[in-house]
PDB file of C-alpha atoms in Angstrom:
ATOM      1  CA  MET A   1      99.794  84.005 150.467  1.00 38.00           C
ATOM      2  CA  THR A   2      97.774  86.824 151.989  1.00 40.00           C
ATOM      3  CA  GLU A   3      94.496  86.498 153.873  1.00 40.00           C
ATOM      4  CA  GLN A   4      92.721  88.099 150.904  1.00 45.00           C
ATOM      5  CA  SER A   5      93.883  85.323 148.565  1.00 50.00           C
ATOM      6  CA  GLU A   6      92.050  82.512 150.388  1.00 59.00           C
ATOM      7  CA  GLY A   7      88.843  81.153 148.863  1.00 77.00           C
ATOM      8  CA  GLU A   8      88.478  83.912 146.290  1.00 94.00           C
ATOM      9  CA  ARG A   9      85.995  83.792 143.422  1.00 97.00           C
ATOM     10  CA  LEU A  10      86.854  84.952 139.907  1.00 98.00           C
ATOM     11  CA  TYR A  11      84.661  85.098 136.799  1.00 98.00           C
ATOM     12  CA  ILE A  12      84.355  85.710 133.086  1.00 97.00           C
ATOM     13  CA  LEU A  13      81.478  88.142 132.465  1.00 98.00           C
ATOM     14  CA  GLY A  14      79.750  88.463 129.113  1.00 96.00           C
ATOM     15  CA  HIS A  15      77.040  87.097 126.839  1.00 94.00           C
ATOM     16  CA  PRO A  16      77.282  84.530 125.467  1.00 90.00           C
ATOM     17  CA  VAL A  17      80.190  82.943 127.361  1.00 91.00           C
ATOM     18  CA  ALA A  18      79.266  79.257 127.432  1.00 89.00           C
ATOM     19  CA  HIS A  19      81.985  78.651 124.846  1.00 86.00           C
ATOM     20  CA  SER A  20      84.659  80.407 126.912  1.00 90.00           C
ATOM     21  CA  LYS A  21      87.910  78.601 127.622  1.00 93.00           C
ATOM     22  CA  SER A  22      88.758  81.015 130.436  1.00 95.00           C
ATOM     23  CA  PRO A  23      87.545  78.840 133.347  1.00 96.00           C
ATOM     24  CA  VAL A  24      89.605  75.822 132.302  1.00 97.00           C
ATOM     25  CA  MET A  25      92.721  77.989 131.747  1.00 97.00           C
ATOM     26  CA  TYR A  26      92.585  79.921 135.004  1.00 97.00           C
ATOM     27  CA  ASN A  27      91.486  76.965 137.118  1.00 97.00           C
ATOM     28  CA  ALA A  28      94.427  74.945 135.766  1.00 97.00           C
ATOM     29  CA  LEU A  29      96.761  77.723 136.863  1.00 97.00           C
ATOM     30  CA  TYR A  30      95.240  78.133 140.312  1.00 96.00           C
ATOM     31  CA  GLU A  31      95.282  74.369 140.866  1.00 96.00           C
ATOM     32  CA  ARG A  32      98.962  74.298 139.918  1.00 96.00           C
ATOM     33  CA  LEU A  33      99.620  77.126 142.378  1.00 94.00           C
ATOM     34  CA  GLY A  34      97.678  75.374 145.133  1.00 94.00           C
ATOM     35  CA  LEU A  35      95.306  78.318 145.511  1.00 95.00           C
ATOM     36  CA  PRO A  36      91.734  77.742 146.770  1.00 95.00           C
ATOM     37  CA  TRP A  37      90.398  80.058 144.066  1.00 96.00           C
ATOM     38  CA  THR A  38      87.495  79.205 141.770  1.00 96.00           C
ATOM     39  CA  TYR A  39      86.915  80.698 138.326  1.00 97.00           C
ATOM     40  CA  ALA A  40      83.443  80.453 136.786  1.00 97.00           C
ATOM     41  CA  LEU A  41      81.096  81.827 134.133  1.00 97.00           C
ATOM     42  CA  ALA A  42      78.928  84.898 134.725  1.00 97.00           C
ATOM     43  CA  ASP A  43      76.613  84.879 131.705  1.00 97.00           C
ATOM     44  CA  PHE A  44      74.028  87.670 131.735  1.00 97.00           C
ATOM     45  CA  ALA A  45      71.873  88.499 128.726  1.00 96.00           C
ATOM     46  CA  GLU A  46      70.579  91.729 130.282  1.00 97.00           C
ATOM     47  CA  LEU A  47      72.684  94.816 130.964  1.00 97.00           C
ATOM     48  CA  ASP A  48      70.968  95.486 134.306  1.00 97.00           C
ATOM     49  CA  ASP A  49      71.833  91.988 135.535  1.00 98.00           C
ATOM     50  CA  ALA A  50      75.462  92.415 134.526  1.00 98.00           C
ATOM     51  CA  ARG A  51      75.578  95.795 136.274  1.00 97.00           C
ATOM     52  CA  ALA A  52      74.073  94.309 139.458  1.00 97.00           C
ATOM     53  CA  PHE A  53      76.696  91.551 139.382  1.00 98.00           C
ATOM     54  CA  LEU A  54      79.522  94.088 139.211  1.00 97.00           C
ATOM     55  CA  ASP A  55      77.930  96.341 141.823  1.00 96.00           C
ATOM     56  CA  ALA A  56      77.763  93.454 144.300  1.00 95.00           C
ATOM     57  CA  ARG A  57      81.577  93.074 144.108  1.00 95.00           C
ATOM     58  CA  GLU A  58      81.442  89.486 145.331  1.00 95.00           C
ATOM     59  CA  PHE A  59      84.647  88.565 143.548  1.00 97.00           C
ATOM     60  CA  LEU A  60      88.378  89.130 143.577  1.00 97.00           C
ATOM     61  CA  SER A  61      88.554  89.652 139.841  1.00 98.00           C
ATOM     62  CA  VAL A  62      86.409  89.562 136.722  1.00 98.00           C
ATOM     63  CA  ASN A  63      87.462  89.176 133.122  1.00 97.00           C
ATOM     64  CA  ILE A  64      85.028  90.867 130.775  1.00 96.00           C
ATOM     65  CA  THR A  65      84.136  90.054 127.204  1.00 92.00           C
ATOM     66  CA  THR A  66      81.500  91.187 124.689  1.00 88.00           C
ATOM     67  CA  PRO A  67      79.326  93.160 125.213  1.00 93.00           C
ATOM     68  CA  TYR A  68      80.214  94.429 128.704  1.00 95.00           C
ATOM     69  CA  LYS A  69      83.666  96.030 128.409  1.00 95.00           C
ATOM     70  CA  PRO A  70      82.194  99.580 128.366  1.00 94.00           C
ATOM     71  CA  LEU A  71      80.069  98.675 131.404  1.00 97.00           C
ATOM     72  CA  ALA A  72      83.138  97.389 133.236  1.00 97.00           C
ATOM     73  CA  PHE A  73      84.951 100.600 132.385  1.00 97.00           C
ATOM     74  CA  GLN A  74      82.112 102.588 133.973  1.00 97.00           C
ATOM     75  CA  ALA A  75      82.156 100.354 137.051  1.00 97.00           C
ATOM     76  CA  ALA A  76      85.896 100.798 137.606  1.00 97.00           C
ATOM     77  CA  THR A  77      86.703 103.335 140.310  1.00 97.00           C
ATOM     78  CA  ARG A  78      90.337 103.459 139.187  1.00 97.00           C
ATOM     79  CA  LYS A  79      91.340 103.047 135.569  1.00 97.00           C
ATOM     80  CA  ALA A  80      94.727 102.082 134.132  1.00 96.00           C
ATOM     81  CA  ALA A  81      95.866 103.907 130.987  1.00 95.00           C
ATOM     82  CA  SER A  82      95.140 100.760 128.971  1.00 96.00           C
ATOM     83  CA  ALA A  83      91.463 100.948 129.941  1.00 97.00           C
ATOM     84  CA  GLN A  84      91.247 104.725 129.541  1.00 97.00           C
ATOM     85  CA  LEU A  85      92.586 104.614 126.000  1.00 97.00           C
ATOM     86  CA  ALA A  86      90.323 101.730 124.959  1.00 97.00           C
ATOM     87  CA  GLN A  87      87.297 103.123 126.821  1.00 97.00           C
ATOM     88  CA  GLY A  88      86.658  99.597 127.953  1.00 95.00           C
ATOM     89  CA  ALA A  89      88.000  97.232 130.607  1.00 96.00           C
ATOM     90  CA  ASN A  90      88.432  93.503 130.196  1.00 96.00           C
ATOM     91  CA  VAL A  91      89.857  93.039 133.700  1.00 98.00           C
ATOM     92  CA  LEU A  92      88.477  94.323 136.999  1.00 98.00           C
ATOM     93  CA  VAL A  93      90.270  93.612 140.266  1.00 98.00           C
ATOM     94  CA  ARG A  94      88.876  94.394 143.725  1.00 97.00           C
ATOM     95  CA  LYS A  95      91.338  95.978 146.143  1.00 95.00           C
ATOM     96  CA  ASP A  96      90.681  97.973 149.329  1.00 93.00           C
ATOM     97  CA  GLY A  97      87.177  98.959 148.314  1.00 90.00           C
ATOM     98  CA  GLN A  98      88.225  99.935 144.801  1.00 95.00           C
ATOM     99  CA  LEU A  99      87.586  98.292 141.430  1.00 97.00           C
ATOM    100  CA  ILE A 100      90.695  98.713 139.292  1.00 98.00           C
ATOM    101  CA  GLY A 101      90.138  98.434 135.544  1.00 98.00           C
ATOM    102  CA  PHE A 102      92.641  97.285 132.911  1.00 98.00           C
ATOM    103  CA  ASN A 103      92.559  96.267 129.261  1.00 97.00           C
ATOM    104  CA  THR A 104      94.898  93.422 128.272  1.00 97.00           C
ATOM    105  CA  ASP A 105      93.478  92.700 124.794  1.00 96.00           C
ATOM    106  CA  GLY A 106      96.124  94.631 122.890  1.00 97.00           C
ATOM    107  CA  ASP A 107      98.986  93.282 124.962  1.00 97.00           C
ATOM    108  CA  GLY A 108      97.726  89.739 124.451  1.00 97.00           C
ATOM    109  CA  CYS A 109      97.281  90.190 120.702  1.00 97.00           C
ATOM    110  CA  VAL A 110     100.743  91.612 120.114  1.00 98.00           C
ATOM    111  CA  LYS A 111     102.525  89.181 122.424  1.00 96.00           C
ATOM    112  CA  PHE A 112     100.898  86.189 120.770  1.00 97.00           C
ATOM    113  CA  LEU A 113     101.747  87.384 117.270  1.00 97.00           C
ATOM    114  CA  GLU A 114     105.330  88.056 118.356  1.00 96.00           C
ATOM    115  CA  LEU A 115     105.453  84.527 119.759  1.00 94.00           C
ATOM    116  CA  ALA A 116     104.337  83.327 116.313  1.00 94.00           C
ATOM    117  CA  GLY A 117     107.242  85.207 114.711  1.00 95.00           C
ATOM    118  CA  VAL A 118     105.568  88.472 113.719  1.00 97.00           C
ATOM    119  CA  ASN A 119     107.579  91.693 114.057  1.00 97.00           C
ATOM    120  CA  PHE A 120     105.612  94.945 114.185  1.00 98.00           C
ATOM    121  CA  ARG A 121     108.528  97.323 113.759  1.00 97.00           C
ATOM    122  CA  GLY A 122     107.996  99.545 110.701  1.00 97.00           C
ATOM    123  CA  LYS A 123     104.893  97.642 109.614  1.00 98.00           C
ATOM    124  CA  ARG A 124     101.582  98.815 108.152  1.00 98.00           C
ATOM    125  CA  VAL A 125      98.788  97.484 110.364  1.00 98.00           C
ATOM    126  CA  VAL A 126      95.039  97.460 109.733  1.00 98.00           C
ATOM    127  CA  VAL A 127      92.727  96.982 112.710  1.00 98.00           C
ATOM    128  CA  CYS A 128      89.072  96.231 111.934  1.00 98.00           C
ATOM    129  CA  GLY A 129      86.594  97.522 114.498  1.00 97.00           C
ATOM    130  CA  THR A 130      85.930 100.541 116.673  1.00 97.00           C
ATOM    131  CA  GLY A 131      85.247  98.983 120.069  1.00 95.00           C
ATOM    132  CA  PRO A 132      87.511  98.675 123.114  1.00 94.00           C
ATOM    133  CA  THR A 133      89.249  95.555 121.778  1.00 95.00           C
ATOM    134  CA  ALA A 134      90.158  97.304 118.520  1.00 97.00           C
ATOM    135  CA  LEU A 135      91.502 100.387 120.300  1.00 98.00           C
ATOM    136  CA  SER A 136      93.507  98.290 122.749  1.00 97.00           C
ATOM    137  CA  ILE A 137      95.090  96.411 119.841  1.00 98.00           C
ATOM    138  CA  LEU A 138      95.721  99.630 117.897  1.00 98.00           C
ATOM    139  CA  HIS A 139      97.582 101.052 120.875  1.00 98.00           C
ATOM    140  CA  ALA A 140      99.646  97.916 121.492  1.00 98.00           C
ATOM    141  CA  CYS A 141     100.706  97.866 117.834  1.00 98.00           C
ATOM    142  CA  ALA A 142     101.860 101.499 118.110  1.00 98.00           C
ATOM    143  CA  ILE A 143     103.907 100.635 121.188  1.00 98.00           C
ATOM    144  CA  ALA A 144     105.359  97.595 119.390  1.00 98.00           C
ATOM    145  CA  GLY A 145     106.742  99.786 116.594  1.00 98.00           C
ATOM    146  CA  ALA A 146     104.173  99.812 113.768  1.00 98.00           C
ATOM    147  CA  ASP A 147     104.636 102.844 111.496  1.00 98.00           C
ATOM    148  CA  VAL A 148     101.151 103.098 109.948  1.00 98.00           C
ATOM    149  CA  LEU A 149      97.996 102.211 111.854  1.00 98.00           C
ATOM    150  CA  LEU A 150      94.646 102.186 110.057  1.00 98.00           C
ATOM    151  CA  LEU A 151      91.377 101.830 111.971  1.00 98.00           C
ATOM    152  CA  LEU A 152      88.563 100.501 109.783  1.00 98.00           C
ATOM    153  CA  SER A 153      84.812 100.298 110.244  1.00 97.00           C
ATOM    154  CA  ARG A 154      81.768  99.745 108.063  1.00 96.00           C
ATOM    155  CA  ASP A 155      81.135 103.489 108.532  1.00 97.00           C
ATOM    156  CA  LYS A 156      84.044 105.780 107.690  1.00 97.00           C
ATOM    157  CA  GLU A 157      82.728 108.611 109.866  1.00 97.00           C
ATOM    158  CA  ARG A 158      82.381 106.236 112.779  1.00 98.00           C
ATOM    159  CA  ALA A 159      86.034 105.255 112.374  1.00 98.00           C
ATOM    160  CA  ARG A 160      87.009 108.925 112.172  1.00 98.00           C
ATOM    161  CA  SER A 161      85.207 109.939 115.363  1.00 98.00           C
ATOM    162  CA  VAL A 162      86.487 106.949 117.353  1.00 98.00           C
ATOM    163  CA  LEU A 163      90.085 107.497 116.214  1.00 98.00           C
ATOM    164  CA  ASP A 164      89.927 111.242 116.901  1.00 98.00           C
ATOM    165  CA  ALA A 165      88.646 110.629 120.428  1.00 98.00           C
ATOM    166  CA  TYR A 166      91.312 107.971 121.045  1.00 98.00           C
ATOM    167  CA  LEU A 167      94.085 110.291 119.876  1.00 98.00           C
ATOM    168  CA  GLU A 168      92.762 113.100 122.070  1.00 98.00           C
ATOM    169  CA  ARG A 169      92.890 110.832 125.129  1.00 98.00           C
ATOM    170  CA  PHE A 170      96.283 109.488 124.099  1.00 97.00           C
ATOM    171  CA  GLY A 171      97.748 112.977 123.666  1.00 97.00           C
ATOM    172  CA  LYS A 172      96.573 114.112 127.092  1.00 96.00           C
ATOM    173  CA  LEU A 173      98.029 111.044 128.804  1.00 95.00           C
ATOM    174  CA  ALA A 174     101.268 111.161 126.802  1.00 95.00           C
ATOM    175  CA  ASN A 175     101.962 114.739 127.823  1.00 93.00           C
ATOM    176  CA  ALA A 176     100.668 114.552 131.384  1.00 90.00           C
ATOM    177  CA  THR A 177     103.635 112.785 132.951  1.00 82.00           C
ATOM    178  CA  ILE A 178     107.327 112.088 132.480  1.00 88.00           C
ATOM    179  CA  ASP A 179     107.825 109.663 129.621  1.00 92.00           C
ATOM    180  CA  PHE A 180     109.270 106.270 130.508  1.00 84.00           C
ATOM    181  CA  PRO A 181     111.679 104.340 128.258  1.00 89.00           C
ATOM    182  CA  ALA A 182     110.415 101.631 125.926  1.00 94.00           C
ATOM    183  CA  ILE A 183     110.020  98.301 127.694  1.00 92.00           C
ATOM    184  CA  LYS A 184     112.311  96.512 125.222  1.00 92.00           C
ATOM    185  CA  GLU A 185     114.392  97.061 122.106  1.00 92.00           C
ATOM    186  CA  GLY A 186     112.345  97.872 119.027  1.00 92.00           C
ATOM    187  CA  TYR A 187     109.418  99.127 121.093  1.00 97.00           C
ATOM    188  CA  ARG A 188     108.416 102.748 121.629  1.00 98.00           C
ATOM    189  CA  SER A 189     107.936 104.698 124.806  1.00 97.00           C
ATOM    190  CA  PHE A 190     104.377 105.790 125.611  1.00 96.00           C
ATOM    191  CA  ARG A 191     104.944 109.264 124.182  1.00 97.00           C
ATOM    192  CA  GLU A 192     106.784 107.999 121.110  1.00 97.00           C
ATOM    193  CA  ALA A 193     103.834 105.719 120.368  1.00 97.00           C
ATOM    194  CA  TYR A 194     101.713 108.853 120.187  1.00 97.00           C
ATOM    195  CA  THR A 195     104.072 111.037 118.117  1.00 97.00           C
ATOM    196  CA  LYS A 196     105.829 108.666 115.701  1.00 97.00           C
ATOM    197  CA  PRO A 197     103.233 106.437 113.996  1.00 98.00           C
ATOM    198  CA  THR A 198     100.820 107.654 111.331  1.00 98.00           C
ATOM    199  CA  PHE A 199      97.233 107.023 112.414  1.00 98.00           C
ATOM    200  CA  LYS A 200      94.543 106.733 109.725  1.00 98.00           C
ATOM    201  CA  PHE A 201      90.883 105.784 109.461  1.00 98.00           C
ATOM    202  CA  GLY A 202      88.586 104.461 106.766  1.00 98.00           C
ATOM    203  CA  SER A 203      85.880 101.988 105.841  1.00 98.00           C
ATOM    204  CA  TYR A 204      86.051  98.536 104.314  1.00 97.00           C
ATOM    205  CA  THR A 205      84.891  99.956 100.972  1.00 96.00           C
ATOM    206  CA  THR A 206      86.971 103.153 100.889  1.00 95.00           C
ATOM    207  CA  SER A 207      90.264 101.603 102.040  1.00 97.00           C
ATOM    208  CA  THR A 208      90.620  98.644  99.704  1.00 97.00           C
ATOM    209  CA  GLY A 209      94.086  99.778  98.643  1.00 97.00           C
ATOM    210  CA  ALA A 210      95.246  99.935 102.253  1.00 97.00           C
ATOM    211  CA  LEU A 211      93.860  96.467 102.950  1.00 97.00           C
ATOM    212  CA  GLY A 212      95.758  95.110  99.973  1.00 97.00           C
ATOM    213  CA  SER A 213      99.035  96.769 100.959  1.00 97.00           C
ATOM    214  CA  ALA A 214      98.911  96.117 104.715  1.00 98.00           C
ATOM    215  CA  ASP A 215     101.535  93.924 106.334  1.00 98.00           C
ATOM    216  CA  ILE A 216      99.291  92.852 109.207  1.00 98.00           C
ATOM    217  CA  ILE A 217      95.479  92.744 109.331  1.00 98.00           C
ATOM    218  CA  ILE A 218      93.654  92.138 112.615  1.00 98.00           C
ATOM    219  CA  ASN A 219      89.903  91.671 112.903  1.00 97.00           C
ATOM    220  CA  ALA A 220      88.775  92.957 116.299  1.00 97.00           C
ATOM    221  CA  THR A 221      85.028  92.867 115.561  1.00 95.00           C
ATOM    222  CA  PRO A 222      82.553  90.183 116.733  1.00 89.00           C
ATOM    223  CA  VAL A 223      82.028  89.172 113.088  1.00 86.00           C
ATOM    224  CA  GLY A 224      83.088  85.543 112.922  1.00 83.00           C
ATOM    225  CA  MET A 225      81.694  84.397 116.251  1.00 82.00           C
ATOM    226  CA  LYS A 226      78.993  82.441 114.421  1.00 82.00           C
ATOM    227  CA  PRO A 227      80.014  79.628 112.046  1.00 82.00           C
ATOM    228  CA  ASP A 228      78.177  81.177 109.083  1.00 86.00           C
ATOM    229  CA  ASP A 229      79.480  84.738 109.610  1.00 90.00           C
ATOM    230  CA  PRO A 230      81.156  86.402 106.623  1.00 94.00           C
ATOM    231  CA  ALA A 231      84.547  88.098 106.753  1.00 95.00           C
ATOM    232  CA  PRO A 232      84.353  91.803 107.699  1.00 95.00           C
ATOM    233  CA  PHE A 233      85.794  92.895 104.327  1.00 96.00           C
ATOM    234  CA  ASP A 234      86.362  91.590 100.791  1.00 97.00           C
ATOM    235  CA  THR A 235      88.937  88.837 101.271  1.00 97.00           C
ATOM    236  CA  GLY A 236      89.773  88.992  97.575  1.00 97.00           C
ATOM    237  CA  LEU A 237      92.059  91.850  98.626  1.00 98.00           C
ATOM    238  CA  LEU A 238      94.322  89.533 100.617  1.00 98.00           C
ATOM    239  CA  ARG A 239      97.723  88.692  99.178  1.00 97.00           C
ATOM    240  CA  PRO A 240     100.728  86.466  99.914  1.00 97.00           C
ATOM    241  CA  GLY A 241     103.083  87.874 102.534  1.00 96.00           C
ATOM    242  CA  GLN A 242     100.379  89.316 104.776  1.00 98.00           C
ATOM    243  CA  VAL A 243      99.734  88.207 108.352  1.00 98.00           C
ATOM    244  CA  VAL A 244      96.037  87.932 109.213  1.00 98.00           C
ATOM    245  CA  MET A 245      94.559  87.477 112.650  1.00 97.00           C
ATOM    246  CA  ASP A 246      90.973  87.122 113.797  1.00 96.00           C
ATOM    247  CA  ALA A 247      90.360  87.883 117.484  1.00 94.00           C
ATOM    248  CA  VAL A 248      87.418  85.469 117.348  1.00 89.00           C
ATOM    249  CA  TYR A 249      87.997  81.843 118.312  1.00 83.00           C
ATOM    250  CA  ALA A 250      84.576  80.466 119.300  1.00 68.00           C
ATOM    251  CA  SER A 251      83.663  79.078 115.872  1.00 64.00           C
ATOM    252  CA  GLY A 252      87.071  77.596 115.102  1.00 72.00           C
ATOM    253  CA  ARG A 253      88.472  78.663 111.744  1.00 86.00           C
ATOM    254  CA  THR A 254      86.551  81.767 110.644  1.00 93.00           C
ATOM    255  CA  LYS A 255      85.915  82.692 107.025  1.00 94.00           C
ATOM    256  CA  LEU A 256      88.578  85.397 107.288  1.00 96.00           C
ATOM    257  CA  VAL A 257      91.198  82.881 108.442  1.00 96.00           C
ATOM    258  CA  THR A 258      90.081  80.287 105.863  1.00 95.00           C
ATOM    259  CA  ASP A 259      90.256  82.803 103.018  1.00 97.00           C
ATOM    260  CA  ALA A 260      93.625  84.101 104.215  1.00 97.00           C
ATOM    261  CA  LEU A 261      95.087  80.605 104.067  1.00 96.00           C
ATOM    262  CA  GLN A 262      93.599  80.074 100.604  1.00 97.00           C
ATOM    263  CA  ALA A 263      95.171  83.375  99.512  1.00 97.00           C
ATOM    264  CA  ASP A 264      98.587  82.043 100.570  1.00 97.00           C
ATOM    265  CA  CYS A 265      99.001  84.699 103.237  1.00 98.00           C
ATOM    266  CA  LYS A 266     102.181  84.332 105.246  1.00 97.00           C
ATOM    267  CA  ALA A 267     100.200  83.330 108.336  1.00 96.00           C
ATOM    268  CA  ALA A 268      96.624  83.336 109.604  1.00 96.00           C
ATOM    269  CA  PHE A 269      95.478  82.838 113.186  1.00 95.00           C
ATOM    270  CA  ASN A 270      92.228  82.774 115.102  1.00 93.00           C
ATOM    271  CA  GLY A 271      91.953  84.352 118.540  1.00 93.00           C
ATOM    272  CA  GLY A 272      92.897  81.346 120.642  1.00 93.00           C
ATOM    273  CA  GLY A 273      96.520  82.348 121.121  1.00 94.00           C
ATOM    274  CA  MET A 274      95.537  85.948 121.810  1.00 95.00           C
ATOM    275  CA  LEU A 275      93.094  84.759 124.480  1.00 94.00           C
ATOM    276  CA  VAL A 276      95.850  82.791 126.196  1.00 96.00           C
ATOM    277  CA  ALA A 277      98.345  85.665 126.056  1.00 97.00           C
ATOM    278  CA  GLN A 278      95.886  88.179 127.493  1.00 96.00           C
ATOM    279  CA  ALA A 279      94.930  85.620 130.156  1.00 96.00           C
ATOM    280  CA  VAL A 280      98.586  85.437 131.155  1.00 97.00           C
ATOM    281  CA  ALA A 281      98.689  89.228 131.425  1.00 96.00           C
ATOM    282  CA  SER A 282      95.467  89.215 133.459  1.00 97.00           C
ATOM    283  CA  ALA A 283      96.705  86.505 135.821  1.00 97.00           C
ATOM    284  CA  LEU A 284      99.883  88.476 136.498  1.00 97.00           C
ATOM    285  CA  ILE A 285      97.891  91.646 137.217  1.00 97.00           C
ATOM    286  CA  VAL A 286      95.591  89.845 139.652  1.00 97.00           C
ATOM    287  CA  SER A 287      98.421  88.042 141.414  1.00 96.00           C
ATOM    288  CA  ASP A 288     100.336  91.292 141.825  1.00 96.00           C
ATOM    289  CA  ILE A 289      97.371  93.120 143.337  1.00 96.00           C
ATOM    290  CA  ALA A 290      96.438  90.143 145.544  1.00 95.00           C
ATOM    291  CA  GLU A 291     100.091  89.780 146.609  1.00 95.00           C
ATOM    292  CA  VAL A 292     100.311  86.182 145.452  1.00 94.00           C
ATOM    293  CA  GLU A 293     103.584  84.983 143.955  1.00 94.00           C
ATOM    294  CA  ILE A 294     103.511  83.106 140.650  1.00 95.00           C
ATOM    295  CA  PRO A 295     106.827  81.230 140.368  1.00 95.00           C
ATOM    296  CA  TYR A 296     106.606  80.778 136.605  1.00 95.00           C
ATOM    297  CA  SER A 297     107.822  82.766 133.629  1.00 94.00           C
ATOM    298  CA  GLU A 298     105.350  84.256 131.154  1.00 94.00           C
ATOM    299  CA  ALA A 299     106.347  81.543 128.674  1.00 94.00           C
ATOM    300  CA  GLU A 300     105.611  78.805 131.222  1.00 96.00           C
ATOM    301  CA  LEU A 301     102.260  80.397 132.045  1.00 96.00           C
ATOM    302  CA  PHE A 302     101.370  80.627 128.350  1.00 96.00           C
ATOM    303  CA  ASN A 303     102.142  76.957 127.753  1.00 96.00           C
ATOM    304  CA  LEU A 304     100.254  75.854 130.869  1.00 96.00           C
ATOM    305  CA  MET A 305      97.117  77.808 129.957  1.00 96.00           C
ATOM    306  CA  ALA A 306      97.246  76.979 126.238  1.00 95.00           C
ATOM    307  CA  ASP A 307      97.541  73.281 127.061  1.00 95.00           C
ATOM    308  CA  ALA A 308      94.588  73.520 129.467  1.00 96.00           C
ATOM    309  CA  ALA A 309      92.467  75.176 126.779  1.00 93.00           C
ATOM    310  CA  GLY A 310      93.550  72.670 124.147  1.00 91.00           C
ATOM    311  CA  PHE A 311      94.366  75.402 121.641  1.00 88.00           C
ATOM    312  CA  ASP A 312      96.306  74.498 118.530  1.00 83.00           C
ATOM    313  CA  CYS A 313      98.603  77.504 118.561  1.00 84.00           C
ATOM    314  CA  PRO A 314     102.370  78.114 118.789  1.00 85.00           C
ATOM    315  CA  ARG A 315     103.827  77.503 122.229  1.00 86.00           C
ATOM    316  CA  ALA A 316     106.277  79.779 124.011  1.00 79.00           C
TER     317      ALA A 316
END
């Protein structure tokens, strides 16, 4: 353990975050590791208050949720490719006077679905939303081998402009350095993830055919956070054989998940498992930067944190 690791404070920043399972997950891990770290809520309704909190830098690390991922991206003095592509950070880590920004949403989404038996290779994937979470998931699906990736929004032109900007950033990064091999069989290298998939855009009303023919549909919008929220699109388009995931978990089973199960979809999940998987990724990033060893596998970390949160999701 390094001197920096002693007595550190870590937070989840957003609004609202009272429902967040992050403190119980991370505190369970740090207790198991014997670290004197504390993880707490940082709930700020006003943007200026959230900005002041980040500017004070009185933390080792902050996880960021809605609506402050763009703010965290701006606050980061160094930005990983995952944050650059998403234009939003959900992890900030303080190191040597710098704030390093990452985005683990996509990695967490894909890893959880793979744990649940989903294979992305050659699949047609629809991602609902145009914010940082949606772009992070879109990118992770491209890396994982999806062949067709469709970004949907209520506004088709909004989806077009967001996708165009993402692809412009992706192309610059993909061609700026030497390409590295794929991290595992069936995955793509960074550059292959840019050149091989087909990227498309649309709206919920103009892409009904694509929604009906998709293999995997992921809702990465905030719609569903409230118990009475509708699904983001017409769920009458769902069919057996599809995998449906809602990144939202606060309200339990969302309308999208409920309707997917009623439509006999192959599987339907809320965002609990994704939250755990991205928390595992975040914990590994923080421990690496803080030079703290975690003597557990990713599977062991997932099970520990999922059990602490009490989520009813597949275990590793």
